[in-house]
Amino acid sequence: KQEVTQIPAALSVPEGENLVLNCSFTDSAIYNLQWFRQDPGKGLTSLLLIQSSQREQTSGRLNASLDKSSGRSTLYIAASQPGDSATYLCAVQTGANNLFFGTGTRLTVIP
Amino acid sequence: DAGITQSPRYKITETGRQVTLMCHQTWSHSYMFWYRQDLGHGLRLIYYSAAADITDKGEVPDGYVVSRSKTENFPLTLESATRSQTSVYFCASRGTSGGIHGKTDTQYFGPGTRLTVL
């Protein structure tokens, strides 16, 4: 069974810092990897989706990389803002309908 | 554009009662999913549906029943609620554009239903 791990579980940074969130997975046979954002009491919002054949995806201040062979992905957030405070979830899709989630990294950006 | 909605948003029930959580999407996505989110476990797949009248079990299906008579609706029923089913339930949908049979598309999530079983 696919296991997805996210480190650290929580992270606090001052506003303006660049930061990296980590995600690792045990089975490299994946269709894609997705990063989501979850605000307290809310649903999940998709941030980036990296297909298994891709190495990275960018959206604004966010950049996600994928190293399938080593089972790792990183989410880079540039020039962090207080509005970036949320829980960030990594998920890998291993079959037509199997999306395995990590337990998330709770990010706090301090003004 | 309503997207994907869930109702109720909050529900308190008692052990042994039947509860139905509703999910509705306006995109005509083929795939729909039910997840539960618990501390320490992340999100886990309960059931999914590839199209109307096609459903299948996920990782944690016991105690749940689903149906999908229409593409836009995917209700989840707890036939006899137990305390261990206290959780936050998320519905999601995914289209079929792009990739092989839409396997590589993004999933879109509803706002969730917080269910408490006393």
mmCIF file of C-alpha atoms in Angstrom:
data_model
loop_
_atom_site.group_PDB
_atom_site.id
_atom_site.type_symbol
_atom_site.label_atom_id
_atom_site.label_comp_id
_atom_site.label_asym_id
_atom_site.label_seq_id
_atom_site.Cartn_x
_atom_site.Cartn_y
_atom_site.Cartn_z
ATOM 1 C CA LYS A 1 0.000 0.000 0.000
ATOM 2 C CA GLN A 2 1.210 3.487 -0.841
ATOM 3 C CA GLU A 3 2.396 5.496 2.162
ATOM 4 C CA VAL A 4 2.730 9.275 1.920
ATOM 5 C CA THR A 5 4.703 11.234 4.501
ATOM 6 C CA GLN A 6 4.960 14.972 4.945
ATOM 7 C CA ILE A 7 7.660 16.660 6.953
ATOM 8 C CA PRO A 8 7.519 18.820 8.946
ATOM 9 C CA ALA A 9 4.074 18.455 10.481
ATOM 10 C CA ALA A 10 4.074 22.148 11.366
ATOM 11 C CA LEU A 11 6.143 25.122 10.336
ATOM 12 C CA SER A 12 6.228 28.785 11.403
ATOM 13 C CA VAL A 13 8.100 31.385 9.374
ATOM 14 C CA PRO A 14 8.257 35.177 9.323
ATOM 15 C CA GLU A 15 6.586 36.952 6.443
ATOM 16 C CA GLY A 16 8.754 37.284 3.348
ATOM 17 C CA GLU A 17 10.737 34.088 3.817
ATOM 18 C CA ASN A 18 11.038 31.457 1.133
ATOM 19 C CA LEU A 19 10.147 27.991 2.360
ATOM 20 C CA VAL A 20 10.062 24.359 1.280
ATOM 21 C CA LEU A 21 7.546 21.694 2.212
ATOM 22 C CA ASN A 22 8.478 18.058 1.739
ATOM 23 C CA CYS A 23 6.515 15.020 0.656
ATOM 24 C CA SER A 24 7.747 11.451 0.254
ATOM 25 C CA PHE A 25 5.974 8.362 -1.027
ATOM 26 C CA THR A 26 6.871 4.681 -0.958
ATOM 27 C CA ASP A 27 5.680 3.423 -4.353
ATOM 28 C CA SER A 28 7.111 5.213 -7.378
ATOM 29 C CA ALA A 29 4.461 3.800 -9.762
ATOM 30 C CA ILE A 30 2.268 6.881 -9.717
ATOM 31 C CA TYR A 31 0.033 8.635 -12.252
ATOM 32 C CA ASN A 32 0.536 12.066 -10.730
ATOM 33 C CA LEU A 33 1.212 14.010 -7.563
ATOM 34 C CA GLN A 34 -0.985 16.824 -6.368
ATOM 35 C CA TRP A 35 -0.535 19.562 -3.791
ATOM 36 C CA PHE A 36 -3.608 20.901 -2.031
ATOM 37 C CA ARG A 37 -4.254 23.687 0.412
ATOM 38 C CA GLN A 38 -6.753 23.339 3.249
ATOM 39 C CA ASP A 39 -7.921 26.265 5.347
ATOM 40 C CA PRO A 40 -9.427 25.571 8.799
ATOM 41 C CA GLY A 41 -12.953 24.215 8.505
ATOM 42 C CA LYS A 42 -12.827 24.277 4.732
ATOM 43 C CA GLY A 43 -12.407 21.860 1.882
ATOM 44 C CA LEU A 44 -9.290 21.234 -0.167
ATOM 45 C CA THR A 45 -8.148 23.541 -2.937
ATOM 46 C CA SER A 46 -5.904 22.159 -5.646
ATOM 47 C CA LEU A 47 -2.667 24.113 -6.036
ATOM 48 C CA LEU A 48 -0.543 22.137 -8.463
ATOM 49 C CA LEU A 49 -0.714 18.812 -10.248
ATOM 50 C CA ILE A 50 2.455 17.182 -11.607
ATOM 51 C CA GLN A 51 2.037 14.343 -14.068
ATOM 52 C CA SER A 52 4.337 11.349 -13.609
ATOM 53 C CA SER A 53 6.291 12.356 -16.745
ATOM 54 C CA GLN A 54 6.927 15.885 -15.501
ATOM 55 C CA ARG A 55 9.608 17.220 -13.180
ATOM 56 C CA GLU A 56 7.962 20.394 -11.942
ATOM 57 C CA GLN A 57 5.027 22.750 -12.148
ATOM 58 C CA THR A 58 4.783 26.425 -11.313
ATOM 59 C CA SER A 59 1.908 28.680 -10.393
ATOM 60 C CA GLY A 60 2.681 32.209 -9.252
ATOM 61 C CA ARG A 61 4.845 32.032 -6.128
ATOM 62 C CA LEU A 62 4.475 28.254 -5.926
ATOM 63 C CA ASN A 63 6.775 25.710 -7.499
ATOM 64 C CA ALA A 64 6.396 21.973 -7.057
ATOM 65 C CA SER A 65 8.999 19.429 -8.087
ATOM 66 C CA LEU A 66 8.763 15.693 -8.498
ATOM 67 C CA ASP A 67 11.498 13.075 -8.343
ATOM 68 C CA LYS A 68 9.571 9.903 -8.968
ATOM 69 C CA SER A 69 12.537 7.552 -8.747
ATOM 70 C CA SER A 70 13.397 8.687 -5.239
ATOM 71 C CA GLY A 71 9.764 9.062 -4.169
ATOM 72 C CA ARG A 72 10.018 12.721 -3.281
ATOM 73 C CA SER A 73 8.281 16.000 -4.017
ATOM 74 C CA THR A 74 8.820 19.496 -2.712
ATOM 75 C CA LEU A 75 6.565 22.522 -2.674
ATOM 76 C CA TYR A 76 8.502 25.783 -2.748
ATOM 77 C CA ILE A 77 6.708 28.944 -1.651
ATOM 78 C CA ALA A 78 8.479 32.188 -2.448
ATOM 79 C CA ALA A 79 8.132 35.386 -0.460
ATOM 80 C CA SER A 80 5.632 33.944 1.994
ATOM 81 C CA GLN A 81 2.630 36.008 3.094
ATOM 82 C CA PRO A 82 0.272 35.710 6.081
ATOM 83 C CA GLY A 83 -2.442 34.634 3.632
ATOM 84 C CA ASP A 84 -0.377 31.539 2.863
ATOM 85 C CA SER A 85 -1.111 30.232 6.362
ATOM 86 C CA ALA A 86 -2.956 26.937 5.922
ATOM 87 C CA THR A 87 -2.398 23.208 5.920
ATOM 88 C CA TYR A 88 -0.717 21.892 2.785
ATOM 89 C CA LEU A 89 -1.502 18.343 1.703
ATOM 90 C CA CYS A 90 0.365 16.178 -0.743
ATOM 91 C CA ALA A 91 -1.439 13.350 -2.550
ATOM 92 C CA VAL A 92 -0.297 10.736 -5.049
ATOM 93 C CA GLN A 93 -2.526 8.950 -7.520
ATOM 94 C CA THR A 94 -1.510 5.337 -8.064
ATOM 95 C CA GLY A 95 -4.469 3.964 -9.981
ATOM 96 C CA ALA A 96 -7.566 5.163 -11.782
ATOM 97 C CA ASN A 97 -9.206 6.020 -8.505
ATOM 98 C CA ASN A 98 -6.622 5.706 -5.769
ATOM 99 C CA LEU A 99 -5.490 9.029 -4.329
ATOM 100 C CA PHE A 100 -3.311 8.620 -1.235
ATOM 101 C CA PHE A 101 -2.868 11.615 1.038
ATOM 102 C CA GLY A 102 -0.203 12.650 3.489
ATOM 103 C CA THR A 103 -1.273 14.068 6.853
ATOM 104 C CA GLY A 104 -0.183 17.562 5.884
ATOM 105 C CA THR A 105 2.092 20.387 6.964
ATOM 106 C CA ARG A 106 0.447 23.189 8.930
ATOM 107 C CA LEU A 107 2.085 26.444 7.860
ATOM 108 C CA THR A 108 1.905 29.673 9.845
ATOM 109 C CA VAL A 109 3.345 32.843 8.330
ATOM 110 C CA ILE A 110 3.939 35.459 10.996
ATOM 111 C CA PRO A 111 3.397 39.107 9.962
ATOM 112 C CA ASP B 1 -20.997 28.326 -11.015
ATOM 113 C CA ALA B 2 -21.834 26.371 -7.835
ATOM 114 C CA GLY B 3 -19.197 23.670 -8.354
ATOM 115 C CA ILE B 4 -19.493 20.976 -5.728
ATOM 116 C CA THR B 5 -21.686 21.307 -2.668
ATOM 117 C CA GLN B 6 -22.339 19.167 0.394
ATOM 118 C CA SER B 7 -25.209 19.078 2.844
ATOM 119 C CA PRO B 8 -25.619 19.262 5.690
ATOM 120 C CA ARG B 9 -22.430 21.055 6.721
ATOM 121 C CA TYR B 10 -22.800 19.901 10.319
ATOM 122 C CA LYS B 11 -24.696 16.928 11.702
ATOM 123 C CA ILE B 12 -25.057 15.451 15.167
ATOM 124 C CA THR B 13 -26.689 12.053 15.462
ATOM 125 C CA GLU B 14 -26.925 9.141 17.838
ATOM 126 C CA THR B 15 -25.447 5.667 17.642
ATOM 127 C CA GLY B 16 -27.590 3.327 15.582
ATOM 128 C CA ARG B 17 -29.364 5.973 13.522
ATOM 129 C CA GLN B 18 -29.235 6.140 9.746
ATOM 130 C CA VAL B 19 -27.625 9.256 8.305
ATOM 131 C CA THR B 20 -27.333 10.395 4.690
ATOM 132 C CA LEU B 21 -24.792 12.937 3.537
ATOM 133 C CA MET B 22 -25.507 14.637 0.244
ATOM 134 C CA CYS B 23 -23.109 15.670 -2.501
ATOM 135 C CA HIS B 24 -23.997 17.579 -5.660
ATOM 136 C CA GLN B 25 -21.750 18.766 -8.503
ATOM 137 C CA THR B 26 -22.629 21.008 -11.425
ATOM 138 C CA TRP B 27 -19.773 20.119 -13.787
ATOM 139 C CA SER B 28 -21.138 16.778 -15.025
ATOM 140 C CA HIS B 29 -17.887 15.153 -13.938
ATOM 141 C CA SER B 30 -17.874 11.397 -14.420
ATOM 142 C CA TYR B 31 -15.943 10.511 -11.297
ATOM 143 C CA MET B 32 -17.083 11.221 -7.755
ATOM 144 C CA PHE B 33 -15.508 10.269 -4.453
ATOM 145 C CA TRP B 34 -16.194 10.189 -0.733
ATOM 146 C CA TYR B 35 -13.358 10.630 1.762
ATOM 147 C CA ARG B 36 -13.202 10.880 5.509
ATOM 148 C CA GLN B 37 -10.600 12.979 7.304
ATOM 149 C CA ASP B 38 -9.423 12.027 10.771
ATOM 150 C CA LEU B 39 -6.553 13.322 12.863
ATOM 151 C CA GLY B 40 -3.461 11.211 12.317
ATOM 152 C CA HIS B 41 -4.888 9.427 9.259
ATOM 153 C CA GLY B 42 -5.213 12.119 6.665
ATOM 154 C CA LEU B 43 -7.924 11.626 4.052
ATOM 155 C CA ARG B 44 -9.029 8.096 3.291
ATOM 156 C CA LEU B 45 -11.203 6.973 0.404
ATOM 157 C CA ILE B 46 -14.550 5.425 1.388
ATOM 158 C CA TYR B 47 -16.266 4.868 -1.976
ATOM 159 C CA TYR B 48 -15.994 6.155 -5.491
ATOM 160 C CA SER B 49 -18.094 6.181 -8.628
ATOM 161 C CA ALA B 50 -16.855 6.221 -12.212
ATOM 162 C CA ALA B 51 -20.273 7.090 -13.671
ATOM 163 C CA ALA B 52 -23.972 6.893 -12.899
ATOM 164 C CA ASP B 53 -24.882 3.442 -11.562
ATOM 165 C CA ILE B 54 -21.197 2.447 -11.225
ATOM 166 C CA THR B 55 -19.740 2.470 -7.719
ATOM 167 C CA ASP B 56 -16.871 0.702 -5.985
ATOM 168 C CA LYS B 57 -15.239 0.421 -2.581
ATOM 169 C CA GLY B 58 -12.268 2.412 -1.439
ATOM 170 C CA GLU B 59 -9.969 1.896 1.513
ATOM 171 C CA VAL B 60 -12.522 2.139 4.357
ATOM 172 C CA PRO B 61 -16.013 1.169 3.061
ATOM 173 C CA ASP B 62 -17.396 -0.771 6.031
ATOM 174 C CA GLY B 63 -20.582 0.717 7.486
ATOM 175 C CA TYR B 64 -21.246 2.932 4.467
ATOM 176 C CA VAL B 65 -23.510 2.664 1.443
ATOM 177 C CA VAL B 66 -23.506 4.798 -1.702
ATOM 178 C CA SER B 67 -25.681 5.178 -4.751
ATOM 179 C CA ARG B 68 -25.463 7.195 -7.928
ATOM 180 C CA SER B 69 -28.662 7.297 -9.923
ATOM 181 C CA LYS B 70 -27.776 10.669 -11.477
ATOM 182 C CA THR B 71 -24.387 11.936 -12.609
ATOM 183 C CA GLU B 72 -24.583 15.057 -10.453
ATOM 184 C CA ASN B 73 -25.494 13.422 -7.115
ATOM 185 C CA PHE B 74 -23.546 10.993 -4.963
ATOM 186 C CA PRO B 75 -25.139 10.453 -1.528
ATOM 187 C CA LEU B 76 -23.330 8.614 1.261
ATOM 188 C CA THR B 77 -25.411 6.717 3.816
ATOM 189 C CA LEU B 78 -24.332 5.465 7.209
ATOM 190 C CA GLU B 79 -26.826 2.661 7.752
ATOM 191 C CA SER B 80 -26.331 2.409 11.526
ATOM 192 C CA ALA B 81 -23.994 5.129 12.760
ATOM 193 C CA THR B 82 -21.216 4.294 15.207
ATOM 194 C CA ARG B 83 -18.985 6.586 17.252
ATOM 195 C CA SER B 84 -15.998 5.582 15.149
ATOM 196 C CA GLN B 85 -17.718 7.235 12.191
ATOM 197 C CA THR B 86 -17.406 10.647 13.820
ATOM 198 C CA SER B 87 -15.316 12.480 11.257
ATOM 199 C CA VAL B 88 -15.233 15.154 8.593
ATOM 200 C CA TYR B 89 -16.524 13.828 5.274
ATOM 201 C CA PHE B 90 -15.450 15.266 1.953
ATOM 202 C CA CYS B 91 -16.971 14.680 -1.429
ATOM 203 C CA ALA B 92 -14.869 15.216 -4.553
ATOM 204 C CA SER B 93 -15.306 15.016 -8.300
ATOM 205 C CA ARG B 94 -13.012 14.652 -11.274
ATOM 206 C CA GLY B 95 -13.584 15.113 -14.974
ATOM 207 C CA THR B 96 -12.468 12.940 -17.854
ATOM 208 C CA SER B 97 -10.738 15.536 -20.010
ATOM 209 C CA GLY B 98 -7.037 15.047 -20.410
ATOM 210 C CA GLY B 99 -4.960 11.975 -19.824
ATOM 211 C CA ILE B 100 -6.140 8.436 -20.291
ATOM 212 C CA HIS B 101 -9.803 8.207 -19.255
ATOM 213 C CA GLY B 102 -9.270 11.341 -17.206
ATOM 214 C CA LYS B 103 -7.075 9.522 -14.723
ATOM 215 C CA THR B 104 -4.689 12.426 -14.463
ATOM 216 C CA ASP B 105 -7.170 15.209 -13.816
ATOM 217 C CA THR B 106 -7.378 17.291 -10.678
ATOM 218 C CA GLN B 107 -9.919 16.359 -8.028
ATOM 219 C CA TYR B 108 -12.197 19.141 -6.815
ATOM 220 C CA PHE B 109 -13.435 18.976 -3.246
ATOM 221 C CA GLY B 110 -16.596 20.089 -1.535
ATOM 222 C CA PRO B 111 -16.529 22.082 1.736
ATOM 223 C CA GLY B 112 -17.048 19.007 3.908
ATOM 224 C CA THR B 113 -19.614 17.731 6.404
ATOM 225 C CA ARG B 114 -18.637 17.507 10.053
ATOM 226 C CA LEU B 115 -20.458 14.509 11.525
ATOM 227 C CA THR B 116 -20.616 13.762 15.232
ATOM 228 C CA VAL B 117 -22.054 10.449 16.435
ATOM 229 C CA LEU B 118 -22.955 10.446 20.132
#
